[in-house]
């Protein structure tokens, strides 16, 4: 418990809380302007609660969907704390507490009814276009939150647990957990809306993977140059990144040389290439994208 509260004292934790607030606001925009007016059915705790409430009602057990949402979210937050860690649980609690008030705030400031054009039943006027808009926004929100080990709660917690213990990417984890709920919706919803929900959930997973890869993308840079030491010093001193040196022998010339390898952000790679160009350094460089990085590479420098 002491370690849990000590994390609140760090500046990085509060910076991440600001990111949680921003990501949650984006999710609220997606829900307020695209899910609520179009009445789309996607894999979510709300959808699961509606299905379970209807099934229980048919069995003679009265249970409001809102009550089930509260109970399921509370249970999932406990799972997040147990399986993902207390810090993840704390961030998820913040996001899950904020998304409702954010939706209410948007509804008071600029309700979706003001955006619906005459003759349209939703903001975009077409459930497929509404679905695309929602998936893009919610996918961006999820990728932002997943990157700092947070979520808005609900089935995102299930997806994070699946990703951690089954070693799946976040996209497939989001898709599988959501599609199960969508298929359960067949008990109470028309088949065409269930199919649209399944397609939307699959697209959501694809978009999450795309944004996650974009946010985590790094450049693996390989440079061969007789002035490798100047390049090494610039990477270590100016960019504050590590690098590796490899001795090599040219297959054509037979000359021995040194290759510098480094893992950089896109902006750092641009600075490095600008340094080489400005200083007229003779260098042969290649670069490739890396979407995942493990080990001691620091995402944020001191």
PDB file of C-alpha atoms in Angstrom:
ATOM      1  CA  UNK A   1       0.000   0.000   0.000  1.00  0.00           C
ATOM      2  CA  UNK A   2       2.909   2.340   0.799  1.00  0.00           C
ATOM      3  CA  UNK A   3       4.394   1.804  -2.697  1.00  0.00           C
ATOM      4  CA  UNK A   4       0.966   2.471  -4.209  1.00  0.00           C
ATOM      5  CA  UNK A   5       0.564   5.904  -2.584  1.00  0.00           C
ATOM      6  CA  UNK A   6       4.233   6.795  -3.156  1.00  0.00           C
ATOM      7  CA  UNK A   7       3.609   6.711  -6.910  1.00  0.00           C
ATOM      8  CA  UNK A   8       1.194   9.637  -6.450  1.00  0.00           C
ATOM      9  CA  UNK A   9       4.144  11.824  -5.437  1.00  0.00           C
ATOM     10  CA  UNK A  10       5.969  11.496  -8.755  1.00  0.00           C
ATOM     11  CA  UNK A  11       5.662  14.102 -11.493  1.00  0.00           C
ATOM     12  CA  UNK A  12       5.458  11.407 -14.185  1.00  0.00           C
ATOM     13  CA  UNK A  13       2.337   9.932 -12.538  1.00  0.00           C
ATOM     14  CA  UNK A  14       0.504  13.266 -12.644  1.00  0.00           C
ATOM     15  CA  UNK A  15       1.603  13.855 -16.224  1.00  0.00           C
ATOM     16  CA  UNK A  16       0.050  10.511 -17.098  1.00  0.00           C
ATOM     17  CA  UNK A  17      -3.125  11.498 -15.244  1.00  0.00           C
ATOM     18  CA  UNK A  18      -3.373  14.515 -17.587  1.00  0.00           C
ATOM     19  CA  UNK A  19      -3.019  12.109 -20.523  1.00  0.00           C
ATOM     20  CA  UNK A  20      -5.770   9.955 -18.966  1.00  0.00           C
ATOM     21  CA  UNK A  21      -8.042  13.009 -18.784  1.00  0.00           C
ATOM     22  CA  UNK A  22      -7.337  13.899 -22.440  1.00  0.00           C
ATOM     23  CA  UNK A  23      -7.867  10.317 -23.652  1.00  0.00           C
ATOM     24  CA  UNK A  24     -11.086  10.000 -21.645  1.00  0.00           C
ATOM     25  CA  UNK A  25     -12.413  13.246 -23.119  1.00  0.00           C
ATOM     26  CA  UNK A  26     -11.817  11.919 -26.660  1.00  0.00           C
ATOM     27  CA  UNK A  27     -13.739   8.755 -25.709  1.00  0.00           C
ATOM     28  CA  UNK A  28     -16.601  10.886 -24.348  1.00  0.00           C
ATOM     29  CA  UNK A  29     -16.776  12.819 -27.638  1.00  0.00           C
ATOM     30  CA  UNK A  30     -16.992   9.529 -29.553  1.00  0.00           C
ATOM     31  CA  UNK A  31     -19.817   8.248 -27.359  1.00  0.00           C
ATOM     32  CA  UNK A  32     -21.809  11.513 -27.201  1.00  0.00           C
ATOM     33  CA  UNK A  33     -21.783  12.342 -30.910  1.00  0.00           C
ATOM     34  CA  UNK A  34     -21.695   8.943 -32.611  1.00  0.00           C
ATOM     35  CA  UNK A  35     -22.831   6.082 -30.349  1.00  0.00           C
ATOM     36  CA  UNK A  36     -25.761   7.678 -28.499  1.00  0.00           C
ATOM     37  CA  UNK A  37     -27.561   9.292 -31.472  1.00  0.00           C
ATOM     38  CA  UNK A  38     -27.031   6.373 -33.859  1.00  0.00           C
ATOM     39  CA  UNK A  39     -27.812   3.702 -31.228  1.00  0.00           C
ATOM     40  CA  UNK A  40     -24.973   1.531 -32.510  1.00  0.00           C
ATOM     41  CA  UNK A  41     -24.329  -1.775 -30.748  1.00  0.00           C
ATOM     42  CA  UNK A  42     -20.665  -2.461 -30.081  1.00  0.00           C
ATOM     43  CA  UNK A  43     -18.930  -4.766 -27.639  1.00  0.00           C
ATOM     44  CA  UNK A  44     -19.018  -2.904 -24.330  1.00  0.00           C
ATOM     45  CA  UNK A  45     -20.048  -3.266 -20.707  1.00  0.00           C
ATOM     46  CA  UNK A  46     -23.173  -1.234 -21.483  1.00  0.00           C
ATOM     47  CA  UNK A  47     -24.144  -3.661 -24.241  1.00  0.00           C
ATOM     48  CA  UNK A  48     -23.390  -6.655 -22.024  1.00  0.00           C
ATOM     49  CA  UNK A  49     -25.494  -5.157 -19.204  1.00  0.00           C
ATOM     50  CA  UNK A  50     -28.476  -4.588 -21.495  1.00  0.00           C
ATOM     51  CA  UNK A  51     -28.305  -8.197 -22.715  1.00  0.00           C
ATOM     52  CA  UNK A  52     -27.979  -9.625 -19.198  1.00  0.00           C
ATOM     53  CA  UNK A  53     -30.761  -7.361 -17.885  1.00  0.00           C
ATOM     54  CA  UNK A  54     -33.112  -8.567 -20.622  1.00  0.00           C
ATOM     55  CA  UNK A  55     -32.223 -12.233 -20.028  1.00  0.00           C
ATOM     56  CA  UNK A  56     -32.695 -11.880 -16.258  1.00  0.00           C
ATOM     57  CA  UNK A  57     -36.019 -10.106 -16.793  1.00  0.00           C
ATOM     58  CA  UNK A  58     -37.204 -13.058 -18.872  1.00  0.00           C
ATOM     59  CA  UNK A  59     -36.293 -15.297 -15.925  1.00  0.00           C
ATOM     60  CA  UNK A  60     -38.396 -13.148 -13.591  1.00  0.00           C
ATOM     61  CA  UNK A  61     -35.429 -11.385 -11.994  1.00  0.00           C
ATOM     62  CA  UNK A  62     -35.607  -7.586 -12.063  1.00  0.00           C
ATOM     63  CA  UNK A  63     -32.175  -6.035 -12.553  1.00  0.00           C
ATOM     64  CA  UNK A  64     -31.670  -2.603 -14.061  1.00  0.00           C
ATOM     65  CA  UNK A  65     -29.022  -2.304 -16.765  1.00  0.00           C
ATOM     66  CA  UNK A  66     -27.521   0.709 -14.954  1.00  0.00           C
ATOM     67  CA  UNK A  67     -27.065  -1.386 -11.805  1.00  0.00           C
ATOM     68  CA  UNK A  68     -25.388  -4.148 -13.789  1.00  0.00           C
ATOM     69  CA  UNK A  69     -23.067  -1.614 -15.433  1.00  0.00           C
ATOM     70  CA  UNK A  70     -21.968  -0.402 -12.005  1.00  0.00           C
ATOM     71  CA  UNK A  71     -21.448  -3.934 -10.663  1.00  0.00           C
ATOM     72  CA  UNK A  72     -19.578  -5.213 -13.732  1.00  0.00           C
ATOM     73  CA  UNK A  73     -17.320  -2.133 -13.875  1.00  0.00           C
ATOM     74  CA  UNK A  74     -16.545  -2.442 -10.155  1.00  0.00           C
ATOM     75  CA  UNK A  75     -15.676  -6.130 -10.637  1.00  0.00           C
ATOM     76  CA  UNK A  76     -13.460  -5.366 -13.643  1.00  0.00           C
ATOM     77  CA  UNK A  77     -11.605  -2.603 -11.782  1.00  0.00           C
ATOM     78  CA  UNK A  78     -10.843  -5.106  -9.017  1.00  0.00           C
ATOM     79  CA  UNK A  79      -9.516  -7.467 -11.713  1.00  0.00           C
ATOM     80  CA  UNK A  80      -7.369  -4.616 -13.082  1.00  0.00           C
ATOM     81  CA  UNK A  81      -5.821  -3.998  -9.657  1.00  0.00           C
ATOM     82  CA  UNK A  82      -5.198  -7.720  -9.076  1.00  0.00           C
ATOM     83  CA  UNK A  83      -3.878  -8.700 -12.511  1.00  0.00           C
ATOM     84  CA  UNK A  84      -2.492  -5.432 -13.909  1.00  0.00           C
ATOM     85  CA  UNK A  85      -1.278  -3.604 -10.806  1.00  0.00           C
ATOM     86  CA  UNK A  86      -2.503  -0.927  -8.438  1.00  0.00           C
ATOM     87  CA  UNK A  87      -1.247   1.975 -10.548  1.00  0.00           C
ATOM     88  CA  UNK A  88      -3.171   0.709 -13.589  1.00  0.00           C
ATOM     89  CA  UNK A  89      -6.215   0.345 -11.363  1.00  0.00           C
ATOM     90  CA  UNK A  90      -5.868   3.915 -10.069  1.00  0.00           C
ATOM     91  CA  UNK A  91      -5.654   5.370 -13.588  1.00  0.00           C
ATOM     92  CA  UNK A  92      -8.611   3.273 -14.715  1.00  0.00           C
ATOM     93  CA  UNK A  93     -10.683   4.474 -11.751  1.00  0.00           C
ATOM     94  CA  UNK A  94      -9.916   8.088 -12.724  1.00  0.00           C
ATOM     95  CA  UNK A  95     -10.935   7.488 -16.353  1.00  0.00           C
ATOM     96  CA  UNK A  96     -14.093   5.536 -15.492  1.00  0.00           C
ATOM     97  CA  UNK A  97     -15.197   8.262 -13.061  1.00  0.00           C
ATOM     98  CA  UNK A  98     -14.582  11.023 -15.630  1.00  0.00           C
ATOM     99  CA  UNK A  99     -16.187   9.621 -18.778  1.00  0.00           C
ATOM    100  CA  UNK A 100     -19.772   9.979 -17.494  1.00  0.00           C
ATOM    101  CA  UNK A 101     -19.384  13.622 -16.359  1.00  0.00           C
ATOM    102  CA  UNK A 102     -17.578  14.428 -19.627  1.00  0.00           C
ATOM    103  CA  UNK A 103     -20.511  13.065 -21.642  1.00  0.00           C
ATOM    104  CA  UNK A 104     -22.927  15.100 -19.503  1.00  0.00           C
ATOM    105  CA  UNK A 105     -20.769  18.211 -19.954  1.00  0.00           C
ATOM    106  CA  UNK A 106     -20.743  17.817 -23.744  1.00  0.00           C
ATOM    107  CA  UNK A 107     -24.507  17.268 -23.690  1.00  0.00           C
ATOM    108  CA  UNK A 108     -25.004  20.553 -21.837  1.00  0.00           C
ATOM    109  CA  UNK A 109     -22.483  22.648 -23.788  1.00  0.00           C
ATOM    110  CA  UNK A 110     -23.193  21.325 -27.281  1.00  0.00           C
ATOM    111  CA  UNK A 111     -25.663  18.392 -27.418  1.00  0.00           C
ATOM    112  CA  UNK A 112     -25.625  16.042 -30.375  1.00  0.00           C
ATOM    113  CA  UNK A 113     -29.157  17.143 -31.295  1.00  0.00           C
ATOM    114  CA  UNK A 114     -27.718  20.465 -32.494  1.00  0.00           C
ATOM    115  CA  UNK A 115     -25.429  18.609 -34.914  1.00  0.00           C
ATOM    116  CA  UNK A 116     -28.113  16.476 -36.566  1.00  0.00           C
ATOM    117  CA  UNK A 117     -29.210  17.916 -39.892  1.00  0.00           C
ATOM    118  CA  UNK A 118     -32.923  17.966 -40.885  1.00  0.00           C
ATOM    119  CA  UNK A 119     -33.951  14.623 -42.296  1.00  0.00           C
ATOM    120  CA  UNK A 120     -31.044  12.799 -40.616  1.00  0.00           C
ATOM    121  CA  UNK A 121     -31.458  10.388 -37.710  1.00  0.00           C
ATOM    122  CA  UNK A 122     -27.870  10.759 -36.485  1.00  0.00           C
ATOM    123  CA  UNK A 123     -24.933  13.161 -36.716  1.00  0.00           C
ATOM    124  CA  UNK A 124     -23.549  11.658 -39.940  1.00  0.00           C
ATOM    125  CA  UNK A 125     -26.940  10.473 -41.221  1.00  0.00           C
ATOM    126  CA  UNK A 126     -25.679   6.967 -41.972  1.00  0.00           C
ATOM    127  CA  UNK A 127     -25.004   4.260 -39.347  1.00  0.00           C
ATOM    128  CA  UNK A 128     -21.959   3.011 -41.266  1.00  0.00           C
ATOM    129  CA  UNK A 129     -20.359   6.479 -41.379  1.00  0.00           C
ATOM    130  CA  UNK A 130     -21.265   7.014 -37.711  1.00  0.00           C
ATOM    131  CA  UNK A 131     -19.561   3.721 -36.982  1.00  0.00           C
ATOM    132  CA  UNK A 132     -16.396   4.744 -38.850  1.00  0.00           C
ATOM    133  CA  UNK A 133     -16.225   8.080 -37.030  1.00  0.00           C
ATOM    134  CA  UNK A 134     -16.747   6.415 -33.655  1.00  0.00           C
ATOM    135  CA  UNK A 135     -14.150   3.709 -34.301  1.00  0.00           C
ATOM    136  CA  UNK A 136     -11.493   6.253 -35.310  1.00  0.00           C
ATOM    137  CA  UNK A 137     -12.035   8.391 -32.208  1.00  0.00           C
ATOM    138  CA  UNK A 138     -12.406   5.563 -29.700  1.00  0.00           C
ATOM    139  CA  UNK A 139      -9.440   3.711 -31.226  1.00  0.00           C
ATOM    140  CA  UNK A 140      -7.241   6.789 -30.788  1.00  0.00           C
ATOM    141  CA  UNK A 141      -8.468   7.183 -27.205  1.00  0.00           C
ATOM    142  CA  UNK A 142      -7.779   3.540 -26.360  1.00  0.00           C
ATOM    143  CA  UNK A 143      -4.295   3.625 -27.909  1.00  0.00           C
ATOM    144  CA  UNK A 144      -3.404   6.754 -25.898  1.00  0.00           C
ATOM    145  CA  UNK A 145      -4.601   5.165 -22.656  1.00  0.00           C
ATOM    146  CA  UNK A 146      -3.138   1.703 -23.316  1.00  0.00           C
ATOM    147  CA  UNK A 147       0.257   3.313 -23.944  1.00  0.00           C
ATOM    148  CA  UNK A 148       0.401   4.545 -20.333  1.00  0.00           C
ATOM    149  CA  UNK A 149      -1.191   1.374 -18.895  1.00  0.00           C
ATOM    150  CA  UNK A 150      -4.632   2.866 -18.396  1.00  0.00           C
ATOM    151  CA  UNK A 151      -8.145   2.450 -19.782  1.00  0.00           C
ATOM    152  CA  UNK A 152     -11.637   3.877 -19.435  1.00  0.00           C
ATOM    153  CA  UNK A 153     -12.633   0.631 -17.733  1.00  0.00           C
ATOM    154  CA  UNK A 154     -15.123  -1.919 -18.974  1.00  0.00           C
ATOM    155  CA  UNK A 155     -14.001  -4.481 -21.528  1.00  0.00           C
ATOM    156  CA  UNK A 156     -10.755  -2.578 -22.097  1.00  0.00           C
ATOM    157  CA  UNK A 157      -9.614  -4.104 -18.804  1.00  0.00           C
ATOM    158  CA  UNK A 158     -10.396  -7.574 -20.148  1.00  0.00           C
ATOM    159  CA  UNK A 159      -8.410  -6.725 -23.299  1.00  0.00           C
ATOM    160  CA  UNK A 160      -5.413  -5.540 -21.230  1.00  0.00           C
ATOM    161  CA  UNK A 161      -5.454  -8.732 -19.153  1.00  0.00           C
ATOM    162  CA  UNK A 162      -5.663 -10.878 -22.297  1.00  0.00           C
ATOM    163  CA  UNK A 163      -2.805  -8.929 -23.871  1.00  0.00           C
ATOM    164  CA  UNK A 164      -0.615  -9.329 -20.789  1.00  0.00           C
ATOM    165  CA  UNK A 165      -1.159 -13.021 -20.089  1.00  0.00           C
ATOM    166  CA  UNK A 166      -1.852 -14.378 -23.587  1.00  0.00           C
ATOM    167  CA  UNK A 167       0.812 -12.132 -25.168  1.00  0.00           C
ATOM    168  CA  UNK A 168      -1.603 -10.832 -27.803  1.00  0.00           C
ATOM    169  CA  UNK A 169      -1.464  -7.403 -29.396  1.00  0.00           C
ATOM    170  CA  UNK A 170      -4.004  -4.946 -27.993  1.00  0.00           C
ATOM    171  CA  UNK A 171      -5.999  -4.897 -31.257  1.00  0.00           C
ATOM    172  CA  UNK A 172      -6.937  -8.612 -31.267  1.00  0.00           C
ATOM    173  CA  UNK A 173      -7.561  -8.471 -27.504  1.00  0.00           C
ATOM    174  CA  UNK A 174     -10.046  -5.615 -27.938  1.00  0.00           C
ATOM    175  CA  UNK A 175     -11.678  -7.408 -30.878  1.00  0.00           C
ATOM    176  CA  UNK A 176     -12.152 -10.788 -29.179  1.00  0.00           C
ATOM    177  CA  UNK A 177     -13.577  -9.379 -25.933  1.00  0.00           C
ATOM    178  CA  UNK A 178     -15.922  -7.064 -27.850  1.00  0.00           C
ATOM    179  CA  UNK A 179     -17.171  -9.598 -30.397  1.00  0.00           C
ATOM    180  CA  UNK A 180     -18.233 -11.998 -27.638  1.00  0.00           C
ATOM    181  CA  UNK A 181     -20.524  -9.277 -26.248  1.00  0.00           C
ATOM    182  CA  UNK A 182     -21.800  -8.366 -29.732  1.00  0.00           C
ATOM    183  CA  UNK A 183     -22.783 -11.971 -30.402  1.00  0.00           C
ATOM    184  CA  UNK A 184     -24.646 -12.096 -27.086  1.00  0.00           C
ATOM    185  CA  UNK A 185     -26.633  -9.114 -28.377  1.00  0.00           C
ATOM    186  CA  UNK A 186     -28.318 -11.456 -30.863  1.00  0.00           C
ATOM    187  CA  UNK A 187     -30.700 -12.432 -28.031  1.00  0.00           C
ATOM    188  CA  UNK A 188     -32.350  -8.991 -28.003  1.00  0.00           C
ATOM    189  CA  UNK A 189     -31.280  -7.053 -31.130  1.00  0.00           C
ATOM    190  CA  UNK A 190     -31.934  -7.428 -34.874  1.00  0.00           C
ATOM    191  CA  UNK A 191     -29.381  -9.524 -36.717  1.00  0.00           C
ATOM    192  CA  UNK A 192     -28.323  -6.648 -39.012  1.00  0.00           C
ATOM    193  CA  UNK A 193     -27.398  -4.444 -36.014  1.00  0.00           C
ATOM    194  CA  UNK A 194     -25.488  -7.319 -34.399  1.00  0.00           C
ATOM    195  CA  UNK A 195     -23.511  -7.881 -37.608  1.00  0.00           C
ATOM    196  CA  UNK A 196     -22.780  -4.145 -37.862  1.00  0.00           C
ATOM    197  CA  UNK A 197     -21.601  -4.235 -34.242  1.00  0.00           C
ATOM    198  CA  UNK A 198     -19.282  -7.178 -34.940  1.00  0.00           C
ATOM    199  CA  UNK A 199     -17.802  -5.383 -37.960  1.00  0.00           C
ATOM    200  CA  UNK A 200     -17.353  -2.227 -35.902  1.00  0.00           C
ATOM    201  CA  UNK A 201     -15.669  -4.136 -33.078  1.00  0.00           C
ATOM    202  CA  UNK A 202     -13.272  -5.777 -35.534  1.00  0.00           C
ATOM    203  CA  UNK A 203     -12.486  -2.380 -37.082  1.00  0.00           C
ATOM    204  CA  UNK A 204     -11.943  -1.001 -33.577  1.00  0.00           C
ATOM    205  CA  UNK A 205      -9.227  -3.607 -33.000  1.00  0.00           C
ATOM    206  CA  UNK A 206      -7.538  -2.759 -36.299  1.00  0.00           C
ATOM    207  CA  UNK A 207      -7.573   0.967 -35.506  1.00  0.00           C
ATOM    208  CA  UNK A 208      -6.198   0.377 -31.987  1.00  0.00           C
ATOM    209  CA  UNK A 209      -3.300  -1.620 -33.455  1.00  0.00           C
ATOM    210  CA  UNK A 210      -2.618   1.123 -36.020  1.00  0.00           C
ATOM    211  CA  UNK A 211      -2.561   3.953 -33.474  1.00  0.00           C
ATOM    212  CA  UNK A 212      -0.590   1.882 -30.955  1.00  0.00           C
ATOM    213  CA  UNK A 213       2.071   1.097 -33.555  1.00  0.00           C
ATOM    214  CA  UNK A 214       2.192   4.768 -34.603  1.00  0.00           C
ATOM    215  CA  UNK A 215       2.625   5.999 -31.023  1.00  0.00           C
ATOM    216  CA  UNK A 216       5.315   3.404 -30.241  1.00  0.00           C
ATOM    217  CA  UNK A 217       7.176   3.639 -33.550  1.00  0.00           C
ATOM    218  CA  UNK A 218      10.953   4.090 -33.343  1.00  0.00           C
ATOM    219  CA  UNK A 219      13.712   4.242 -35.926  1.00  0.00           C
ATOM    220  CA  UNK A 220      16.436   1.596 -35.923  1.00  0.00           C
ATOM    221  CA  UNK A 221      19.311   3.475 -37.528  1.00  0.00           C
ATOM    222  CA  UNK A 222      22.441   1.845 -38.978  1.00  0.00           C
ATOM    223  CA  UNK A 223      25.275   4.136 -40.125  1.00  0.00           C
ATOM    224  CA  UNK A 224      28.621   3.208 -41.678  1.00  0.00           C
ATOM    225  CA  UNK A 225      31.107   6.065 -41.674  1.00  0.00           C
ATOM    226  CA  UNK A 226      34.850   6.703 -41.234  1.00  0.00           C
ATOM    227  CA  UNK A 227      33.765   9.462 -38.835  1.00  0.00           C
ATOM    228  CA  UNK A 228      31.723   7.074 -36.720  1.00  0.00           C
ATOM    229  CA  UNK A 229      33.108   8.533 -33.479  1.00  0.00           C
ATOM    230  CA  UNK A 230      31.657  11.985 -34.225  1.00  0.00           C
ATOM    231  CA  UNK A 231      28.314  10.354 -34.894  1.00  0.00           C
ATOM    232  CA  UNK A 232      28.593   8.301 -31.699  1.00  0.00           C
ATOM    233  CA  UNK A 233      29.392  11.398 -29.641  1.00  0.00           C
ATOM    234  CA  UNK A 234      26.434  13.297 -31.129  1.00  0.00           C
ATOM    235  CA  UNK A 235      24.013  10.444 -30.366  1.00  0.00           C
ATOM    236  CA  UNK A 236      25.250  10.069 -26.791  1.00  0.00           C
ATOM    237  CA  UNK A 237      25.911  13.718 -25.972  1.00  0.00           C
ATOM    238  CA  UNK A 238      23.283  15.687 -27.896  1.00  0.00           C
ATOM    239  CA  UNK A 239      20.480  13.177 -28.392  1.00  0.00           C
ATOM    240  CA  UNK A 240      21.168  11.456 -25.043  1.00  0.00           C
ATOM    241  CA  UNK A 241      20.637   8.030 -26.505  1.00  0.00           C
ATOM    242  CA  UNK A 242      22.714   4.899 -26.397  1.00  0.00           C
ATOM    243  CA  UNK A 243      24.249   3.240 -29.437  1.00  0.00           C
ATOM    244  CA  UNK A 244      26.185   0.126 -30.416  1.00  0.00           C
ATOM    245  CA  UNK A 245      29.362  -0.177 -32.493  1.00  0.00           C
ATOM    246  CA  UNK A 246      30.003  -3.134 -34.782  1.00  0.00           C
ATOM    247  CA  UNK A 247      33.207  -3.821 -36.680  1.00  0.00           C
ATOM    248  CA  UNK A 248      32.692  -4.925 -40.262  1.00  0.00           C
ATOM    249  CA  UNK A 249      34.498  -5.644 -43.479  1.00  0.00           C
ATOM    250  CA  UNK A 250      33.283  -4.390 -46.825  1.00  0.00           C
ATOM    251  CA  UNK A 251      32.355  -7.199 -49.207  1.00  0.00           C
ATOM    252  CA  UNK A 252      33.425  -5.218 -52.291  1.00  0.00           C
ATOM    253  CA  UNK A 253      36.375  -3.145 -51.064  1.00  0.00           C
ATOM    254  CA  UNK A 254      37.600  -5.494 -48.350  1.00  0.00           C
ATOM    255  CA  UNK A 255      38.148  -2.463 -46.106  1.00  0.00           C
ATOM    256  CA  UNK A 256      37.402  -2.703 -42.428  1.00  0.00           C
ATOM    257  CA  UNK A 257      35.001  -0.220 -40.870  1.00  0.00           C
ATOM    258  CA  UNK A 258      32.597   0.454 -38.016  1.00  0.00           C
ATOM    259  CA  UNK A 259      28.815   0.525 -38.058  1.00  0.00           C
ATOM    260  CA  UNK A 260      26.879   2.632 -35.544  1.00  0.00           C
ATOM    261  CA  UNK A 261      23.441   1.364 -34.558  1.00  0.00           C
ATOM    262  CA  UNK A 262      20.927   3.337 -32.505  1.00  0.00           C
ATOM    263  CA  UNK A 263      17.230   3.332 -31.657  1.00  0.00           C
ATOM    264  CA  UNK A 264      15.747   6.823 -32.012  1.00  0.00           C
ATOM    265  CA  UNK A 265      12.432   8.631 -32.179  1.00  0.00           C
ATOM    266  CA  UNK A 266      11.437  10.141 -35.528  1.00  0.00           C
ATOM    267  CA  UNK A 267      12.423  13.639 -34.404  1.00  0.00           C
ATOM    268  CA  UNK A 268      15.798  12.421 -33.090  1.00  0.00           C
ATOM    269  CA  UNK A 269      16.460  10.616 -36.364  1.00  0.00           C
ATOM    270  CA  UNK A 270      15.725  13.829 -38.267  1.00  0.00           C
ATOM    271  CA  UNK A 271      18.164  15.737 -36.020  1.00  0.00           C
ATOM    272  CA  UNK A 272      20.853  13.105 -36.566  1.00  0.00           C
ATOM    273  CA  UNK A 273      20.511  13.231 -40.352  1.00  0.00           C
ATOM    274  CA  UNK A 274      20.582  17.039 -40.218  1.00  0.00           C
ATOM    275  CA  UNK A 275      23.809  16.871 -38.158  1.00  0.00           C
ATOM    276  CA  UNK A 276      25.412  14.545 -40.731  1.00  0.00           C
ATOM    277  CA  UNK A 277      24.320  16.773 -43.611  1.00  0.00           C
ATOM    278  CA  UNK A 278      25.404  20.060 -42.053  1.00  0.00           C
ATOM    279  CA  UNK A 279      28.814  18.711 -41.073  1.00  0.00           C
ATOM    280  CA  UNK A 280      29.310  17.104 -44.478  1.00  0.00           C
ATOM    281  CA  UNK A 281      30.051  13.720 -42.902  1.00  0.00           C
ATOM    282  CA  UNK A 282      30.668  10.888 -45.328  1.00  0.00           C
ATOM    283  CA  UNK A 283      28.167   8.274 -44.202  1.00  0.00           C
ATOM    284  CA  UNK A 284      26.031   5.452 -45.519  1.00  0.00           C
ATOM    285  CA  UNK A 285      22.823   5.234 -43.462  1.00  0.00           C
ATOM    286  CA  UNK A 286      19.768   3.006 -43.413  1.00  0.00           C
ATOM    287  CA  UNK A 287      16.727   3.215 -41.137  1.00  0.00           C
ATOM    288  CA  UNK A 288      13.784   0.944 -40.430  1.00  0.00           C
ATOM    289  CA  UNK A 289      10.657   1.293 -38.310  1.00  0.00           C
ATOM    290  CA  UNK A 290      10.280  -0.622 -35.028  1.00  0.00           C
ATOM    291  CA  UNK A 291       6.759  -0.754 -33.611  1.00  0.00           C
ATOM    292  CA  UNK A 292       7.712  -2.402 -30.313  1.00  0.00           C
ATOM    293  CA  UNK A 293      10.675  -1.897 -28.003  1.00  0.00           C
ATOM    294  CA  UNK A 294      11.573  -4.034 -24.999  1.00  0.00           C
ATOM    295  CA  UNK A 295      14.389  -3.678 -22.507  1.00  0.00           C
ATOM    296  CA  UNK A 296      15.986  -0.620 -20.949  1.00  0.00           C
ATOM    297  CA  UNK A 297      15.420   1.880 -23.757  1.00  0.00           C
ATOM    298  CA  UNK A 298      14.004   5.004 -22.162  1.00  0.00           C
ATOM    299  CA  UNK A 299      10.902   6.461 -23.761  1.00  0.00           C
ATOM    300  CA  UNK A 300      11.436   9.737 -21.903  1.00  0.00           C
ATOM    301  CA  UNK A 301      14.845  11.239 -21.249  1.00  0.00           C
ATOM    302  CA  UNK A 302      15.791  13.085 -18.098  1.00  0.00           C
TER     303      UNK A 302
END
